[in-house]
Short mmCIF file of C-alpha atoms in Angstrom, two decimals:
data_model
loop_
_atom_site.label_atom_id
_atom_site.label_comp_id
_atom_site.label_asym_id
_atom_site.label_seq_id
_atom_site.Cartn_x
_atom_site.Cartn_y
_atom_site.Cartn_z
CA UNK H 1 -83.00 33.87 -206.60
CA UNK H 2 -86.08 35.30 -204.98
CA UNK H 3 -89.37 34.81 -207.07
CA UNK H 4 -92.36 37.14 -207.00
CA UNK H 5 -95.64 36.38 -208.68
CA UNK H 6 -98.48 38.45 -209.53
CA UNK H 7 -102.16 37.34 -210.27
CA UNK H 8 -103.70 37.90 -212.59
CA UNK H 9 -101.29 38.58 -215.53
CA UNK H 10 -104.12 40.49 -217.43
CA UNK H 11 -107.45 41.57 -216.76
CA UNK H 12 -110.20 43.15 -218.71
CA UNK H 13 -113.04 44.81 -216.76
CA UNK H 14 -115.97 47.02 -217.39
CA UNK H 15 -115.59 50.86 -216.12
CA UNK H 16 -117.12 51.12 -212.58
CA UNK H 17 -116.05 47.51 -211.27
CA UNK H 18 -113.20 46.91 -208.78
CA UNK H 19 -110.34 44.76 -209.58
CA UNK H 20 -107.82 42.95 -207.06
CA UNK H 21 -104.22 42.15 -207.93
CA UNK H 22 -102.13 39.86 -205.83
CA UNK H 23 -98.56 39.99 -205.46
CA UNK H 24 -96.82 37.21 -203.63
CA UNK H 25 -93.37 36.33 -202.72
CA UNK H 26 -92.81 32.69 -203.29
CA UNK H 27 -89.78 31.72 -201.54
CA UNK H 28 -89.06 34.55 -199.04
CA UNK H 29 -90.72 36.83 -196.52
CA UNK H 30 -90.98 40.45 -197.78
CA UNK H 31 -91.52 43.09 -194.96
CA UNK H 32 -91.80 45.77 -197.73
CA UNK H 33 -93.37 45.54 -200.93
CA UNK H 34 -93.84 48.35 -203.68
CA UNK H 35 -96.70 48.93 -206.15
CA UNK H 36 -95.91 50.69 -209.41
CA UNK H 37 -97.74 51.53 -212.58
CA UNK H 38 -96.17 51.88 -216.01
CA UNK H 39 -97.61 53.47 -219.09
CA UNK H 40 -96.61 52.37 -222.66
CA UNK H 41 -93.03 53.31 -223.17
CA UNK H 42 -92.60 55.06 -219.93
CA UNK H 43 -90.99 54.67 -216.58
CA UNK H 44 -92.00 52.93 -213.50
CA UNK H 45 -93.94 55.39 -211.40
CA UNK H 46 -94.09 54.41 -207.60
CA UNK H 47 -97.63 54.40 -206.34
CA UNK H 48 -97.24 53.11 -202.79
CA UNK H 49 -95.13 51.50 -200.32
CA UNK H 50 -96.79 48.52 -198.57
CA UNK H 51 -95.48 47.24 -195.12
CA UNK H 52 -96.82 44.14 -193.46
CA UNK H 53 -98.98 44.88 -190.67
CA UNK H 54 -99.18 48.67 -191.15
CA UNK H 55 -100.91 51.12 -193.59
CA UNK H 56 -99.52 51.58 -196.94
CA UNK H 57 -97.69 54.75 -197.66
CA UNK H 58 -98.80 56.40 -200.89
CA UNK H 59 -96.90 58.72 -203.17
CA UNK H 60 -98.25 62.20 -203.74
CA UNK H 61 -101.03 62.46 -206.18
CA UNK H 62 -102.28 58.68 -205.72
CA UNK H 63 -105.70 58.46 -204.49
CA UNK H 64 -105.53 56.07 -201.36
CA UNK H 65 -109.43 55.50 -201.59
CA UNK H 66 -109.11 54.49 -205.14
CA UNK H 67 -106.08 52.16 -205.04
CA UNK H 68 -106.68 50.18 -201.91
CA UNK H 69 -103.48 48.15 -200.57
CA UNK H 70 -103.51 45.44 -198.06
CA UNK H 71 -100.24 43.68 -196.86
CA UNK H 72 -101.99 40.87 -194.78
CA UNK H 73 -99.00 38.67 -194.50
CA UNK H 74 -95.14 38.74 -195.00
CA UNK H 75 -95.73 36.82 -198.26
CA UNK H 76 -98.88 38.77 -199.72
CA UNK H 77 -99.85 42.24 -200.77
CA UNK H 78 -102.95 43.26 -202.80
CA UNK H 79 -103.92 46.17 -204.87
CA UNK H 80 -107.55 46.85 -205.35
CA UNK H 81 -108.45 49.27 -207.98
CA UNK H 82 -111.92 50.51 -207.10
CA UNK H 83 -114.56 51.86 -209.41
CA UNK H 84 -112.11 51.37 -212.25
CA UNK H 85 -112.29 53.72 -215.21
CA UNK H 86 -110.47 53.64 -218.66
CA UNK H 87 -107.69 55.96 -217.58
CA UNK H 88 -106.63 53.43 -214.88
CA UNK H 89 -105.84 51.04 -217.93
CA UNK H 90 -102.00 50.37 -217.25
CA UNK H 91 -99.42 47.99 -216.50
CA UNK H 92 -99.20 47.28 -212.57
CA UNK H 93 -96.15 45.90 -211.25
CA UNK H 94 -95.29 44.99 -207.55
CA UNK H 95 -91.91 44.35 -206.13
CA UNK H 96 -90.72 43.05 -203.00
CA UNK H 97 -87.62 43.31 -200.78
CA UNK H 98 -86.67 40.16 -198.62
CA UNK H 99 -86.42 40.72 -195.01
CA UNK H 100 -83.49 38.52 -194.84
CA UNK H 101 -81.14 40.73 -197.06
CA UNK H 102 -78.68 42.75 -194.85
CA UNK H 103 -76.07 45.50 -195.47
CA UNK H 104 -78.61 47.92 -197.14
CA UNK H 105 -78.38 46.03 -200.60
CA UNK H 106 -82.19 46.38 -200.85
CA UNK H 107 -82.48 44.52 -204.11
CA UNK H 108 -86.10 44.71 -205.38
CA UNK H 109 -87.43 41.58 -206.99
CA UNK H 110 -90.28 42.45 -209.41
CA UNK H 111 -93.40 40.64 -210.08
CA UNK H 112 -94.14 39.92 -213.93
CA UNK H 113 -96.75 42.56 -213.97
CA UNK H 114 -100.48 42.91 -214.46
CA UNK H 115 -101.93 44.46 -217.59
CA UNK H 116 -105.43 46.12 -216.66
CA UNK H 117 -107.75 47.12 -219.40
CA UNK H 118 -110.71 49.00 -218.35
CA UNK H 119 -113.47 49.14 -221.09
CA UNK U 1 -87.58 64.14 -208.42
CA UNK U 2 -86.85 61.84 -211.35
CA UNK U 3 -83.31 60.99 -212.28
CA UNK U 4 -82.56 61.88 -215.92
CA UNK U 5 -81.29 59.23 -218.12
CA UNK U 6 -79.34 59.69 -221.32
CA UNK U 7 -79.53 58.75 -224.26
CA UNK U 8 -83.12 58.17 -224.57
CA UNK U 9 -82.46 55.51 -227.18
CA UNK U 10 -79.39 53.84 -228.93
CA UNK U 11 -79.13 51.41 -231.71
CA UNK U 12 -76.03 49.23 -231.66
CA UNK U 13 -74.65 46.58 -233.89
CA UNK U 14 -73.71 43.21 -232.15
CA UNK U 15 -70.31 43.90 -230.62
CA UNK U 16 -70.41 47.51 -230.22
CA UNK U 17 -70.08 49.34 -226.95
CA UNK U 18 -72.53 51.85 -225.28
CA UNK U 19 -72.95 54.03 -222.26
CA UNK U 20 -76.01 55.14 -220.55
CA UNK U 21 -75.99 57.70 -217.89
CA UNK U 22 -78.08 58.36 -215.01
CA UNK U 23 -77.94 61.83 -213.36
CA UNK U 24 -79.71 63.12 -210.20
CA UNK U 25 -80.15 66.56 -208.84
CA UNK U 26 -80.18 65.18 -205.48
CA UNK U 27 -77.41 63.57 -203.26
CA UNK U 28 -77.59 59.87 -203.95
CA UNK U 29 -77.14 56.96 -201.45
CA UNK U 30 -77.57 54.31 -203.96
CA UNK U 31 -78.03 53.54 -207.57
CA UNK U 32 -79.88 50.58 -208.96
CA UNK U 33 -79.94 49.38 -212.44
CA UNK U 34 -82.49 47.13 -214.11
CA UNK U 35 -83.16 46.06 -217.64
CA UNK U 36 -86.77 45.37 -218.88
CA UNK U 37 -87.85 43.47 -222.07
CA UNK U 38 -91.20 44.48 -223.70
CA UNK U 39 -94.21 43.25 -221.70
CA UNK U 40 -91.99 41.77 -218.91
CA UNK U 41 -91.01 42.72 -215.62
CA UNK U 42 -87.86 44.58 -214.84
CA UNK U 43 -84.68 42.32 -214.08
CA UNK U 44 -82.21 43.42 -211.46
CA UNK U 45 -78.70 44.13 -212.77
CA UNK U 46 -76.79 45.61 -210.03
CA UNK U 47 -76.60 48.04 -207.05
CA UNK U 48 -74.01 50.44 -206.44
CA UNK U 49 -73.77 51.79 -202.82
CA UNK U 50 -70.65 53.61 -202.62
CA UNK U 51 -68.99 56.67 -204.56
CA UNK U 52 -66.59 55.59 -206.81
CA UNK U 53 -67.81 51.85 -206.74
CA UNK U 54 -67.65 49.90 -209.81
CA UNK U 55 -69.21 46.68 -210.45
CA UNK U 56 -69.56 44.37 -213.45
CA UNK U 57 -71.64 41.42 -214.50
CA UNK U 58 -70.57 39.51 -217.77
CA UNK U 59 -69.95 42.46 -220.10
CA UNK U 60 -72.26 44.82 -218.23
CA UNK U 61 -70.48 47.18 -215.61
CA UNK U 62 -71.50 50.25 -213.95
CA UNK U 63 -69.77 53.14 -212.02
CA UNK U 64 -71.12 55.60 -209.32
CA UNK U 65 -69.87 59.02 -209.13
CA UNK U 66 -70.99 60.43 -205.90
CA UNK U 67 -69.83 63.83 -206.05
CA UNK U 68 -71.30 64.22 -209.62
CA UNK U 69 -74.58 62.50 -208.38
CA UNK U 70 -74.45 60.34 -211.41
CA UNK U 71 -74.12 56.70 -212.54
CA UNK U 72 -72.99 55.23 -215.76
CA UNK U 73 -73.88 51.69 -217.28
CA UNK U 74 -71.30 50.29 -219.79
CA UNK U 75 -72.38 47.77 -222.51
CA UNK U 76 -69.38 46.14 -223.66
CA UNK U 77 -69.17 43.98 -226.84
CA UNK U 78 -73.01 44.07 -226.92
CA UNK U 79 -75.27 40.95 -227.63
CA UNK U 80 -78.52 40.48 -229.11
CA UNK U 81 -79.78 39.70 -225.69
CA UNK U 82 -78.76 43.17 -224.23
CA UNK U 83 -81.75 44.64 -226.13
CA UNK U 84 -84.58 46.11 -223.78
CA UNK U 85 -85.11 49.26 -221.85
CA UNK U 86 -82.51 50.07 -219.12
CA UNK U 87 -83.76 52.16 -216.05
CA UNK U 88 -81.78 53.55 -213.22
CA UNK U 89 -83.43 53.68 -209.86
CA UNK U 90 -81.98 56.02 -207.16
CA UNK U 91 -82.18 56.28 -203.47
CA UNK U 92 -81.81 59.73 -202.22
CA UNK U 93 -81.24 59.23 -198.58
CA UNK U 94 -80.95 56.29 -196.09
CA UNK U 95 -83.64 56.16 -193.39
CA UNK U 96 -84.15 52.57 -193.12
CA UNK U 97 -83.61 49.51 -195.08
CA UNK U 98 -85.97 48.95 -197.93
CA UNK U 99 -86.24 52.55 -199.01
CA UNK U 100 -88.24 53.43 -202.20
CA UNK U 101 -86.54 53.90 -205.41
CA UNK U 102 -87.04 56.90 -208.04
CA UNK U 103 -86.71 55.54 -211.49
CA UNK U 104 -85.44 57.38 -214.66
CA UNK U 105 -87.14 57.74 -217.84
CA UNK U 106 -85.37 54.76 -219.12
CA UNK U 107 -82.83 54.07 -222.14
CA UNK U 108 -84.12 51.88 -224.89
CA UNK U 109 -81.40 49.75 -226.45
CA UNK U 110 -81.70 47.98 -229.51
CA UNK U 111 -78.90 45.60 -230.61
CA UNK U 112 -78.97 44.49 -234.09
CA UNK U 113 -77.11 41.52 -235.96
#
């Protein structure tokens, strides 16, 4: 099956610093990637849709200047949390949809997630 | 709008059955089911694309009632490995391939020996 990796798997940073999280599709090209955040014992909340070669589409209430998304290639999307604060601490998960899937099946392959802790 | 899952949690003995429901207030194009273990990424179980469609994998199956805008996931003869949180993700309309999903609140399943 398709594999999605994330790096780092966890990060602890000081308040005010910026953190970059990478999401890579290892064995397929992903035209679309999604970024989610998940608080403990809660659901996956979609933050933005990342499309290769174009600007990301952010969900309502998500600050685009704070959560910068760059989908530079068909295998890599990055999420940068700028000027992080303790309330940004969460589990960030990306998913990718292979470009080769046809028929509208659109299975999303999830990365293992990145746990961000802001002190 | 987030689909509603019920129950929120269920405890089973190994070998017992359970049903998890996912209801939406919007018309649905597709329903996706995922299972997530603690601290791990969600793992894909199945997609239901058409009303009336039923699918199964091992002893986990699902149905999609398009008219009622709901889907049900059936855990049959549960195994210890079925423990985890189950999420349904719904797609309300098809604009283009790769549409975003809206996930339900999740159902925590604990299977005990």
